[in-house]
CSV table of C-alpha atoms and ligand atoms in Angstrom, one decimal:
chain,number,residue,atom,x,y,z
A,1,MET,CA,0.0,0.0,0.0
A,2,ILE,CA,1.2,3.5,-0.9
A,3,THR,CA,-0.1,6.3,1.3
A,4,LEU,CA,0.1,10.0,0.3
A,5,ALA,CA,-0.8,12.8,2.9
A,6,LEU,CA,-2.6,15.7,1.5
A,7,SER,CA,-4.3,18.9,2.9
A,8,LYS,CA,-7.7,20.1,1.8
A,9,GLY,CA,-8.0,23.2,-0.3
A,10,ARG,CA,-5.6,24.6,-2.8
A,11,ILE,CA,-2.9,22.0,-2.5
A,12,PHE,CA,-5.5,19.1,-3.0
A,13,GLU,CA,-7.1,20.7,-6.0
A,14,GLU,CA,-3.8,21.4,-7.6
A,15,THR,CA,-2.5,17.9,-6.9
A,16,MET,CA,-5.2,16.2,-8.7
A,17,PRO,CA,-3.8,16.7,-12.3
A,18,LEU,CA,-0.4,15.5,-10.9
A,19,LEU,CA,-2.0,12.4,-9.6
A,20,ARG,CA,-4.0,11.9,-12.7
A,21,ALA,CA,-0.6,11.9,-14.7
A,22,ALA,CA,0.4,9.1,-12.5
A,23,GLY,CA,-2.7,7.2,-13.3
A,24,ILE,CA,-4.2,7.8,-9.9
A,25,GLU,CA,-7.8,9.1,-9.5
A,26,VAL,CA,-9.1,10.0,-6.1
A,27,LEU,CA,-12.7,8.5,-5.8
A,28,GLU,CA,-14.0,10.7,-3.0
A,29,ASP,CA,-14.3,14.7,-2.6
A,30,PRO,CA,-12.7,15.6,0.8
A,31,GLU,CA,-15.0,18.8,0.7
A,32,LYS,CA,-18.0,16.6,0.7
A,33,SER,CA,-17.1,13.7,2.7
A,34,ARG,CA,-16.0,13.6,6.4
A,35,LYS,CA,-13.8,10.5,5.7
A,36,LEU,CA,-10.0,11.1,6.3
A,37,ILE,CA,-8.8,8.1,4.3
A,38,LEU,CA,-9.7,8.5,0.7
A,39,THR,CA,-9.6,5.5,-1.8
A,40,THR,CA,-8.4,5.8,-5.3
A,41,ASN,CA,-8.9,3.8,-8.6
A,42,GLN,CA,-5.6,2.1,-7.6
A,43,PRO,CA,-6.3,-0.5,-5.0
A,44,ASN,CA,-2.8,0.0,-3.6
A,45,VAL,CA,-2.8,3.8,-3.4
A,46,ARG,CA,-4.7,5.7,-0.7
A,47,VAL,CA,-4.9,9.4,0.3
A,48,LEU,CA,-4.8,10.8,3.9
A,49,VAL,CA,-6.6,14.1,4.5
A,50,VAL,CA,-4.5,15.9,7.1
A,51,ARG,CA,-3.8,19.5,8.2
A,52,ALA,CA,-1.3,21.2,6.1
A,53,SER,CA,1.1,21.8,9.0
A,54,ASP,CA,0.8,18.0,10.0
A,55,VAL,CA,2.0,16.7,6.5
A,56,PRO,CA,5.7,16.6,7.3
A,57,THR,CA,4.9,14.8,10.6
A,58,TYR,CA,3.0,12.0,9.0
A,59,VAL,CA,5.7,11.6,6.4
A,60,GLN,CA,8.5,11.8,8.9
A,61,TYR,CA,7.1,9.1,11.1
A,62,GLY,CA,5.9,6.9,8.3
A,63,GLY,CA,2.2,7.4,8.8
A,64,ALA,CA,2.3,8.2,5.2
A,65,ASP,CA,4.9,7.5,2.4
A,66,LEU,CA,4.6,10.6,0.6
A,67,GLY,CA,3.2,14.1,1.3
A,68,ILE,CA,2.7,17.4,-0.4
A,69,THR,CA,3.1,20.6,1.4
A,70,GLY,CA,4.3,24.2,1.2
A,71,LYS,CA,7.9,25.2,1.6
A,72,ASP,CA,6.7,27.6,4.4
A,73,THR,CA,5.4,24.4,6.4
A,74,LEU,CA,8.6,22.6,5.7
A,75,ILE,CA,10.7,25.4,7.1
A,76,GLU,CA,8.6,25.6,10.1
A,77,HIS,CA,9.0,21.9,10.6
A,78,GLY,CA,12.7,22.2,10.6
A,79,MET,CA,13.9,22.2,6.9
A,80,ASP,CA,16.6,24.8,6.2
A,81,TRP,CA,15.9,27.6,3.8
A,82,SER,CA,17.8,26.1,1.0
A,83,GLY,CA,15.5,23.0,1.0
A,84,THR,CA,17.7,20.5,2.8
A,85,ALA,CA,15.5,18.3,4.9
A,86,GLY,CA,17.8,18.5,7.9
A,87,GLY,CA,18.3,14.9,9.0
A,88,SER,CA,14.5,14.5,9.6
A,89,GLY,CA,14.1,11.3,7.5
A,90,LEU,CA,12.3,13.3,4.9
A,91,TYR,CA,13.5,13.2,1.3
A,92,GLN,CA,12.4,16.3,-0.8
A,93,PRO,CA,12.7,15.1,-4.4
A,94,LEU,CA,10.5,17.8,-6.3
A,95,ASP,CA,9.3,21.3,-6.3
A,96,LEU,CA,5.9,20.8,-7.8
A,97,GLN,CA,5.4,24.4,-8.8
A,98,ILE,CA,1.8,24.4,-7.4
A,99,ALA,CA,0.0,26.6,-4.8
A,100,LYS,CA,2.5,29.3,-5.5
A,101,CYS,CA,2.5,32.4,-3.3
A,102,ARG,CA,5.0,34.5,-1.3
A,103,ILE,CA,5.7,35.2,2.4
A,104,SER,CA,5.8,38.8,3.1
A,105,VAL,CA,6.1,41.4,5.8
A,106,ALA,CA,3.0,43.7,6.0
A,107,VAL,CA,2.2,46.7,8.1
A,108,ARG,CA,-0.6,49.3,8.4
A,109,ALA,CA,-0.3,52.0,5.7
A,110,ASP,CA,0.3,54.6,8.4
A,111,PHE,CA,3.0,52.7,10.1
A,112,ASP,CA,6.6,53.9,9.1
A,113,TYR,CA,8.3,50.6,8.8
A,114,ALA,CA,11.5,52.0,7.2
A,115,SER,CA,12.2,54.3,10.0
A,116,ALA,CA,11.4,51.7,12.7
A,117,VAL,CA,13.9,49.3,11.2
A,118,LYS,CA,16.5,52.0,10.7
A,119,GLN,CA,16.2,53.3,14.2
A,120,GLY,CA,16.8,49.8,15.6
A,121,SER,CA,13.5,49.9,17.4
A,122,ARG,CA,12.0,46.6,18.7
A,123,LEU,CA,9.4,45.5,16.3
A,124,LYS,CA,6.3,43.6,17.3
A,125,VAL,CA,5.6,40.9,14.7
A,126,ALA,CA,2.6,38.7,14.7
A,127,THR,CA,2.9,35.5,12.7
A,128,LYS,CA,2.0,31.7,12.3
A,129,TYR,CA,5.6,31.5,10.8
A,130,VAL,CA,7.8,32.0,13.7
A,131,ALA,CA,10.9,30.2,12.4
A,132,ILE,CA,10.8,32.0,9.1
A,133,ALA,CA,10.3,35.4,10.8
A,134,ARG,CA,12.8,34.9,13.4
A,135,GLU,CA,15.5,34.0,10.9
A,136,PHE,CA,14.6,36.8,8.4
A,137,PHE,CA,14.7,39.5,11.1
A,138,ALA,CA,17.8,38.1,12.7
A,139,ALA,CA,19.6,38.3,9.3
A,140,LYS,CA,18.8,41.9,9.1
A,141,GLY,CA,19.8,42.6,12.7
A,142,VAL,CA,16.3,43.8,13.6
A,143,HIS,CA,15.1,43.0,17.1
A,144,VAL,CA,11.6,41.5,17.2
A,145,ASP,CA,9.2,40.3,19.8
A,146,LEU,CA,7.4,37.6,17.9
A,147,ILE,CA,3.6,36.9,18.7
A,148,LYS,CA,2.5,33.5,17.6
A,149,LEU,CA,-1.0,33.3,16.0
A,150,TYR,CA,-2.8,30.5,14.1
A,151,GLY,CA,-4.7,32.5,11.5
A,152,SER,CA,-6.2,35.8,10.6
A,153,MET,CA,-2.9,37.6,11.2
A,154,GLU,CA,-4.1,40.6,9.3
A,155,LEU,CA,-6.1,41.5,12.5
A,156,ALA,CA,-3.1,42.0,14.7
A,157,PRO,CA,-1.8,45.4,13.4
A,158,LEU,CA,-5.4,46.7,13.3
A,159,VAL,CA,-5.9,46.2,16.9
A,160,GLY,CA,-2.5,47.2,18.2
A,161,LEU,CA,-1.4,43.6,18.9
A,162,SER,CA,1.7,44.0,16.7
A,163,ASP,CA,3.4,46.5,14.5
A,164,ALA,CA,3.8,44.0,11.4
A,165,ILE,CA,2.8,40.6,10.4
A,166,VAL,CA,4.7,37.9,8.4
A,167,ASP,CA,2.1,35.9,6.3
A,168,LEU,CA,1.4,34.3,3.0
A,169,VAL,CA,0.3,36.6,0.2
A,170,SER,CA,-1.1,35.3,-2.9
A,171,THR,CA,-3.5,37.8,-4.7
A,172,GLY,CA,-2.9,40.6,-2.1
A,173,ASN,CA,-6.6,40.8,-1.7
A,174,THR,CA,-6.7,40.0,2.1
A,175,LEU,CA,-4.0,42.8,2.8
A,176,LYS,CA,-5.9,45.3,0.7
A,177,ALA,CA,-9.3,44.5,2.4
A,178,ASN,CA,-7.5,45.3,5.7
A,179,HIS,CA,-5.6,48.3,4.7
A,180,LEU,CA,-2.3,46.6,5.1
A,181,ILE,CA,0.6,47.1,2.7
A,182,GLU,CA,3.5,44.6,1.8
A,183,VAL,CA,6.8,46.2,2.9
A,184,GLU,CA,9.2,43.2,2.4
A,185,HIS,CA,9.1,40.0,0.4
A,186,ILE,CA,10.8,37.3,2.3
A,187,MET,CA,10.6,34.4,-0.1
A,188,ASP,CA,8.6,32.7,-2.9
A,189,ILE,CA,6.7,29.8,-1.8
A,190,SER,CA,5.5,26.6,-3.7
A,191,SER,CA,4.5,23.0,-2.6
A,192,ARG,CA,7.0,20.2,-2.5
A,193,LEU,CA,6.8,16.5,-2.5
A,194,VAL,CA,8.3,14.9,0.5
A,195,VAL,CA,9.0,11.2,0.9
A,196,ASN,CA,9.6,9.0,3.9
A,197,GLN,CA,13.3,7.9,3.3
A,198,ALA,CA,12.7,4.3,4.7
A,199,ALA,CA,9.5,3.9,2.6
A,200,LEU,CA,11.6,5.0,-0.5
A,201,LYS,CA,13.9,2.0,0.1
A,202,LEU,CA,11.2,-0.6,1.0
A,203,LYS,CA,8.6,0.4,-1.8
A,204,GLN,CA,11.2,1.8,-4.3
A,205,ALA,CA,9.5,0.8,-7.6
A,206,PRO,CA,6.0,2.2,-6.9
A,207,ILE,CA,7.1,5.4,-5.2
A,208,ARG,CA,9.8,6.1,-7.9
A,209,LYS,CA,6.9,5.6,-10.6
A,210,ILE,CA,4.9,8.4,-8.7
A,211,ILE,CA,7.9,10.7,-8.5
A,212,ASP,CA,8.8,10.2,-12.2
A,213,ALA,CA,5.1,10.8,-13.3
A,214,PHE,CA,4.9,14.0,-11.1
A,215,ALA,CA,8.2,15.1,-12.5
A,216,SER,CA,7.1,15.0,-16.2
A,217,ALA,CA,3.7,16.4,-15.2
A,218,ILE,CA,5.2,19.7,-13.5
A,219,ALA,CA,4.3,22.8,-15.4
A,220,PRO,CA,7.2,24.2,-17.1
B,301,PRP,C1,-3.9,32.8,3.5
B,301,PRP,C2,-3.0,34.0,4.2
B,301,PRP,C3,-3.6,35.2,4.0
B,301,PRP,C4,-4.4,34.9,2.7
B,301,PRP,C5,-3.6,35.6,1.5
B,301,PRP,O1,-4.7,32.4,4.5
B,301,PRP,O2,-2.7,33.6,5.6
B,301,PRP,O3,-4.7,35.4,5.0
B,301,PRP,O4,-4.3,33.5,2.4
B,301,PRP,O5,-4.3,35.3,0.2
B,301,PRP,P1,-4.6,36.6,-0.8
B,301,PRP,O6,-3.2,37.3,-0.9
B,301,PRP,O7,-4.9,35.9,-2.0
B,301,PRP,O8,-5.7,37.3,-0.1
B,301,PRP,P2,-5.6,31.2,4.3
B,301,PRP,O9,-6.9,31.5,3.4
B,301,PRP,O10,-4.7,30.0,3.7
B,301,PRP,O11,-6.1,30.7,5.8
B,301,PRP,P3,-5.2,30.7,7.1
B,301,PRP,O12,-3.9,31.0,6.8
B,301,PRP,O13,-6.0,31.7,8.0
B,301,PRP,O14,-5.4,29.4,7.5
């Protein structure tokens, strides 16, 4: 049995064409069903529906053989910025070029970010991405107090919880709707295929087949 961990939403939708290229058709819709293990047209392939931030954990500990998750999630899980899995038992063979977005610093339009950074003030930064934010501001020599949030980061500067946020930006509509502006682009994000290294050894042929099919289906 080959088990693939996926999260619902954009990653799930954008993974379907890749799976189809590998001859795999998921037979249930996770938006309609409450089932967490989905069957496919291949009796030996199944899909787990997990939280995006849990994908690396499932793959690392062998609950799933493969998983697809964002570079942001992998860095927060301990992968270094260059993409090395960092001895976690996770092999990262492919950038799938799906669910593309960026991770940025944003502030209220009336906040003078440039001066705050120049003057060496302590910046209050709210984010779900504490590892990325910590490393980014440390490299710039900016002192930050990090406030960990789990969602709706855009609210934090509006109610005085923080001066800035570090968050994913895709269309920019959420920032605009909340009168925030992007002041720094930290990195581009896309989703990656991760593979459990032990599973790759034990089930080499079927896993290689999926990796190869994904590789040839990646948008140029
Ligand atoms: C992400 C991100 C922003 C929004 C950006 O949230 O945290 O809020 O998308 O997209 P946009 O630039 O196209 O407006 P998501 O919907 O994934 O929810 P969550 O982070 O709160 O879980």
